[in-house]
Short mmCIF file of C-alpha atoms in Angstrom, two decimals:
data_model
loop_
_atom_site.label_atom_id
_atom_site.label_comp_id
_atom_site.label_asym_id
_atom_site.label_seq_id
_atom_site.Cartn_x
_atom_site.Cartn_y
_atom_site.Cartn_z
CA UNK A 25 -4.26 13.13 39.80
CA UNK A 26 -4.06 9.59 38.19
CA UNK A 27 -6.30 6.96 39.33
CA UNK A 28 -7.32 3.87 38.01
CA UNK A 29 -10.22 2.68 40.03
CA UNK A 30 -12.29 -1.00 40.38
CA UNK A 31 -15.12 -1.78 42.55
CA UNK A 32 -13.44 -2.09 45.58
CA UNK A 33 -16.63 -3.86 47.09
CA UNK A 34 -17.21 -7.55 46.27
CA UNK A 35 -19.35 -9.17 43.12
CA UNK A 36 -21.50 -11.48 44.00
CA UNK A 37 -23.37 -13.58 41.81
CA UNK A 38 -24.87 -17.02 40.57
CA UNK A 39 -23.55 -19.36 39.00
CA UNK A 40 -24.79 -19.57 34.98
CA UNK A 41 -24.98 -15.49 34.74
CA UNK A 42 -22.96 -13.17 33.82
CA UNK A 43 -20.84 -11.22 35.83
CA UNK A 44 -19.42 -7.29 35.02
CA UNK A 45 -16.74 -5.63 36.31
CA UNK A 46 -15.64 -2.34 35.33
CA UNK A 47 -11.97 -0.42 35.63
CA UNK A 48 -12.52 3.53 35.25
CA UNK A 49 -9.32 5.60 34.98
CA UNK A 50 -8.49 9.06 35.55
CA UNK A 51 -6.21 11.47 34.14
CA UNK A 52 -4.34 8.49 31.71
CA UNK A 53 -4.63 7.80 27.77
CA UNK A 54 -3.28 4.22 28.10
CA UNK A 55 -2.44 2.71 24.97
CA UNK A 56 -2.80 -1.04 26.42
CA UNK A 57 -5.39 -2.10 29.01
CA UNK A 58 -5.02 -5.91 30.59
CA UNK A 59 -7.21 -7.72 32.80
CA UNK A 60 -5.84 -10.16 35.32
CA UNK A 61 -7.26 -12.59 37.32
CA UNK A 62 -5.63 -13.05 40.89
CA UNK A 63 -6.37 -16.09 43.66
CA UNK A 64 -5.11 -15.40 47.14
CA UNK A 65 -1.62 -16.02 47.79
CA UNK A 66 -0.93 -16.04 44.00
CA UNK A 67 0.70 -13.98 41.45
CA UNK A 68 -1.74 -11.96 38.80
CA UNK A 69 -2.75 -14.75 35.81
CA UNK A 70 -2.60 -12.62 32.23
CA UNK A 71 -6.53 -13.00 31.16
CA UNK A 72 -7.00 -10.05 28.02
CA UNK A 73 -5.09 -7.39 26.70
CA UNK A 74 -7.27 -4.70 24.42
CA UNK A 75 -5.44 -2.04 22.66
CA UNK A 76 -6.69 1.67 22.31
CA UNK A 77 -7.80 1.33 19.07
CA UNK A 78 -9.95 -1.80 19.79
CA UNK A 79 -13.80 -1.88 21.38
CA UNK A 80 -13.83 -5.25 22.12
CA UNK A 81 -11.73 -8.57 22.55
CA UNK A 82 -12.81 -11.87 23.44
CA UNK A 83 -11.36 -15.12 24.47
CA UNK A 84 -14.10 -18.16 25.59
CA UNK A 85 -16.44 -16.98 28.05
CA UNK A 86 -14.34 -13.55 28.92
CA UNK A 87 -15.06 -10.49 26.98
CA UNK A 88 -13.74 -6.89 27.42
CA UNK A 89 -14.50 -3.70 26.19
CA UNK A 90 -12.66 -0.40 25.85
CA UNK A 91 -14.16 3.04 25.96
CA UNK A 92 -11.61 5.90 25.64
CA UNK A 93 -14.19 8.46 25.73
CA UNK A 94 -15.79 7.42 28.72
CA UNK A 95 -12.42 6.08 30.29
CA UNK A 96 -13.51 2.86 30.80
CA UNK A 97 -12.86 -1.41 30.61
CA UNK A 98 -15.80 -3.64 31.27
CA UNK A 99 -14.57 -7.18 31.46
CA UNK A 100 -17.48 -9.39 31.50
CA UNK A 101 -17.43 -13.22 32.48
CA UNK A 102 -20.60 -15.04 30.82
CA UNK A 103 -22.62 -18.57 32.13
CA UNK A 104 -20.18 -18.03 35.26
CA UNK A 105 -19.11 -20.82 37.35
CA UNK A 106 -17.87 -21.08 41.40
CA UNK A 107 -14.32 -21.69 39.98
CA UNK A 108 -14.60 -18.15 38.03
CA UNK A 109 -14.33 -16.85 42.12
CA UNK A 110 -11.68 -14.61 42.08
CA UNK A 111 -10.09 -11.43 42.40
CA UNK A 112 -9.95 -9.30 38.92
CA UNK A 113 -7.12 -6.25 38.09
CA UNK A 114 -7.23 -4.28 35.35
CA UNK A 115 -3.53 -2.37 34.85
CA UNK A 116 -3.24 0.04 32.30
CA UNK A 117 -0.01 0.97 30.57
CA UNK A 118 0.07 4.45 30.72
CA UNK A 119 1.57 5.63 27.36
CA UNK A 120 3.28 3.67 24.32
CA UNK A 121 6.68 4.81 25.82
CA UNK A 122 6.66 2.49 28.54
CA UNK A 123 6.83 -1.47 29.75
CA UNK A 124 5.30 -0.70 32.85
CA UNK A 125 1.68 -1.89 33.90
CA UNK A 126 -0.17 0.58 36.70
CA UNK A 127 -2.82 -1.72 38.59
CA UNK A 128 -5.99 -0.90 39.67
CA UNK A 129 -6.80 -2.52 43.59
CA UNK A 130 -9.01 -5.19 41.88
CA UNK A 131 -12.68 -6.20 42.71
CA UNK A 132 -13.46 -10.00 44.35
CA UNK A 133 -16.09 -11.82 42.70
CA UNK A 134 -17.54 -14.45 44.15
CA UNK A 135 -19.94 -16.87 41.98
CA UNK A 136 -21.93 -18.68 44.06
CA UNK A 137 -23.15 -22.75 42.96
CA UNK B 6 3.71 -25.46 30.56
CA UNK B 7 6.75 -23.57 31.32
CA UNK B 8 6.12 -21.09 34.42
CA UNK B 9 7.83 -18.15 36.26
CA UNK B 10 9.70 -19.79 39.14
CA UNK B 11 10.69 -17.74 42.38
CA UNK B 12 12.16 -18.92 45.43
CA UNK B 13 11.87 -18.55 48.90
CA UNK B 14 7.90 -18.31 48.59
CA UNK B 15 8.09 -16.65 52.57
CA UNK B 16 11.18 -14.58 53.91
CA UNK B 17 11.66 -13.67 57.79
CA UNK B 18 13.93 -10.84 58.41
CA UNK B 19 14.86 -8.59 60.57
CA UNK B 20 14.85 -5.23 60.07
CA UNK B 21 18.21 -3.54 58.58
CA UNK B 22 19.06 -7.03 57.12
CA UNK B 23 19.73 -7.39 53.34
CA UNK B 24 17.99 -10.19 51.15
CA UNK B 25 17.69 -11.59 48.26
CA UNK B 26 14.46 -12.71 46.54
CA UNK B 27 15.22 -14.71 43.01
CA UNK B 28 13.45 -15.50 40.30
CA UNK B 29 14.07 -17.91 37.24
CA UNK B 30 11.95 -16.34 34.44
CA UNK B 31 10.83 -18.13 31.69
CA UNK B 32 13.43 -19.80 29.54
CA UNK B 33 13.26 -17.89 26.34
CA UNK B 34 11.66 -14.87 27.88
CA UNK B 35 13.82 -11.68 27.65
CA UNK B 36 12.03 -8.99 29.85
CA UNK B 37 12.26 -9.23 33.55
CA UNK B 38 10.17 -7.23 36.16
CA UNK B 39 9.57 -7.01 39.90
CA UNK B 40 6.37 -6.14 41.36
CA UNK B 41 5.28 -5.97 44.79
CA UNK B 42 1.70 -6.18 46.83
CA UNK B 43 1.44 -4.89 50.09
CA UNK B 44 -1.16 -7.15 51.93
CA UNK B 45 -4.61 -5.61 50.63
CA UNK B 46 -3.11 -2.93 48.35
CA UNK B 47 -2.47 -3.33 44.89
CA UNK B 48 0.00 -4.22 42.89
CA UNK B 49 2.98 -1.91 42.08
CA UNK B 50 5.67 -1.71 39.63
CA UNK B 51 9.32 -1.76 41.03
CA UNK B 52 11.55 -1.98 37.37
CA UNK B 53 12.17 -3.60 34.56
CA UNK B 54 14.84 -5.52 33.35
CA UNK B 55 16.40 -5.99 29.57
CA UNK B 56 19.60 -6.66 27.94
CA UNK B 57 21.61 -6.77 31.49
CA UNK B 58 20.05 -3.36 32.28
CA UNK B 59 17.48 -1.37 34.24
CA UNK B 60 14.88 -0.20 31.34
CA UNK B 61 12.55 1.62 33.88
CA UNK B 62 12.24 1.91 37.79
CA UNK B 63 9.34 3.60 40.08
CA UNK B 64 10.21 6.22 42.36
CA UNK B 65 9.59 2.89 45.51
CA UNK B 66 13.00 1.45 43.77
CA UNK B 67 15.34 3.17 45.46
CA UNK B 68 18.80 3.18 46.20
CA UNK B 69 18.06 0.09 49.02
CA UNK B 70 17.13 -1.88 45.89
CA UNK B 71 19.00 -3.75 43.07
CA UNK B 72 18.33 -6.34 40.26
CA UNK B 73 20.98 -8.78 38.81
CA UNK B 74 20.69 -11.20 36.34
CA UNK B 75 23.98 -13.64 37.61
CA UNK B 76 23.79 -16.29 35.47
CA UNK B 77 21.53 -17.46 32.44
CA UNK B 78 18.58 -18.52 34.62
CA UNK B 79 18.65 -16.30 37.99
CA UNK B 80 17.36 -12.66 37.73
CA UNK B 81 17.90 -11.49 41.79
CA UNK B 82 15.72 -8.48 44.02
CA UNK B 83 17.90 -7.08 46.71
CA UNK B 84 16.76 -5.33 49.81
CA UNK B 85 19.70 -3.99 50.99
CA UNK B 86 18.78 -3.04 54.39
CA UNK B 87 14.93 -3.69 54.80
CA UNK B 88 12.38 -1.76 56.78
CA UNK B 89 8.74 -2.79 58.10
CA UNK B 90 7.57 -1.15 55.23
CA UNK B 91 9.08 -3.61 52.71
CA UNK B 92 6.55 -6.16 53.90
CA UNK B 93 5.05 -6.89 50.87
CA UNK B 94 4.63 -9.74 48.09
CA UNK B 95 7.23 -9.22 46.07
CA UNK B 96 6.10 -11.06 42.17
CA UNK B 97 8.60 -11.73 38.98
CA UNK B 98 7.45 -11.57 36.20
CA UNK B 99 8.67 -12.23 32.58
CA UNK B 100 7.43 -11.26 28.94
CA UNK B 101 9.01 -12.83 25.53
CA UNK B 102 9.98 -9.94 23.17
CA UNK B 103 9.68 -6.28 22.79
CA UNK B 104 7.09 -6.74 20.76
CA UNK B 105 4.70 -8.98 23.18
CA UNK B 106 5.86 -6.99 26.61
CA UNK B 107 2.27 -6.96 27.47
CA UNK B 108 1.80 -10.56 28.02
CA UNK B 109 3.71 -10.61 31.51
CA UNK B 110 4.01 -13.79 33.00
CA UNK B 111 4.44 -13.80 36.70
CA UNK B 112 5.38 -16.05 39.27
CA UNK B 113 3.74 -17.79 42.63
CA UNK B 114 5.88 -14.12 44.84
CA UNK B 115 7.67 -14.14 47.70
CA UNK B 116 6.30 -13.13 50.91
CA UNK B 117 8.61 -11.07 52.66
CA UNK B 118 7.96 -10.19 56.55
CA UNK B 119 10.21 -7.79 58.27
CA UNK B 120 10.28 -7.45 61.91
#
């Protein structure tokens, strides 16, 4: 079956290092990966988008990579700060044919000062 | 910064009722969707809108549900006749173009209770 599956348990970590979440999928070849950062009560915020073709993107202090072969995102947040606390979502699209994003269940970091 | 608008931002029904959750998407934005979040799940796509038409739809947007863009501004979710398990967050979201569909912009949802 499909899955997409994030660390359902919470990150937590100190301030100033750098924190690593991953987004493992199952049974996809997803031609778009995002990453999404949600706070509670809100709507998903648009972080990243990497495309198949592309290891890495970055943008400030986030950085994601994309490993086909090992079906895997790691979106890394570097010299992290207690406003970086969060909840992260990857969502996939699952084929070029399509608009639609599947969501992983996101993992809560927490960065503490 | 222009933002993804949607109002009420909490709905009490009762169960069996119809409502209506809208959304004013961003301005020049020309993709629509509806998500929805049941409390501690993740989110989940309900359709897509483009051109005055459905582009996709889950298999969870059934024949209870419908989307309507009314006017220039409005694009509408109806519930025709809600159950408990419609309880949910239910977030718009809008993109630009076909060709930038992946950045989604959504709004603040709606949290819909059914009783």
């Amino acid at each position: 079956s499909q899955k997409i599956e994030q660390n359902s348990e919470a990150l937590n970590i100190q301030e100033g290092k750098t924190a690593t979440l991953t987004c493992n999928y199952t049974n996809y070849s997803p031609a778009y990966l995002q990453w999404y950062r949600q706070d509670p009560g809100r709507g998903p915020v648009f972080l990243l988008l990497i495309r198949e073709n592309e290891k890495e993107k970055r943008k400030e202090r986030l950085k994601v990579t994309f490993d086909t072969t090992l079906k895997q995102s790691l979106f890394h947040i570097t010299a992290s700060q207690p406003a970086d606390s969060a909840t992260y979502l990857c969502a996939l699209r699952p084929t070029s044919g399509t608009y639609k994003y599947i969501f992983g269940t996101g993992t809560r970091l927490k960065v503490l000062a | 910064e222009p933002e993804v608008t949607q109002t009420p931002s909490h709905q009490v029904t009762q169960m069996g009722q119809e409502v209506i959750l809208r959304c004013v998407p961003i301005s020049n934005h020309l993709y629509f969707y509806w998500y929805r979040q049941i409390l501690g799940q993740k989110v989940e796509f309900l359709v897509s809108f483009y051109n005055n038409e459905i582009s996709e739809k889950s298999e969870i947007f059934d024949d209870q549900f419908s989307v309507e863009r009314p006017d220039g501004s409005n694009f509408t979710l109806k519930i025709r006749s809600t159950k408990l398990e419609d309880s949910a967050m239910y977030f718009c979201a809008s993109s630009l173009d076909r060709a930038s569909t992946d950045t989604q912009y959504f709004g603040p949802g709606t949290r819909l209770t059914v009783l």
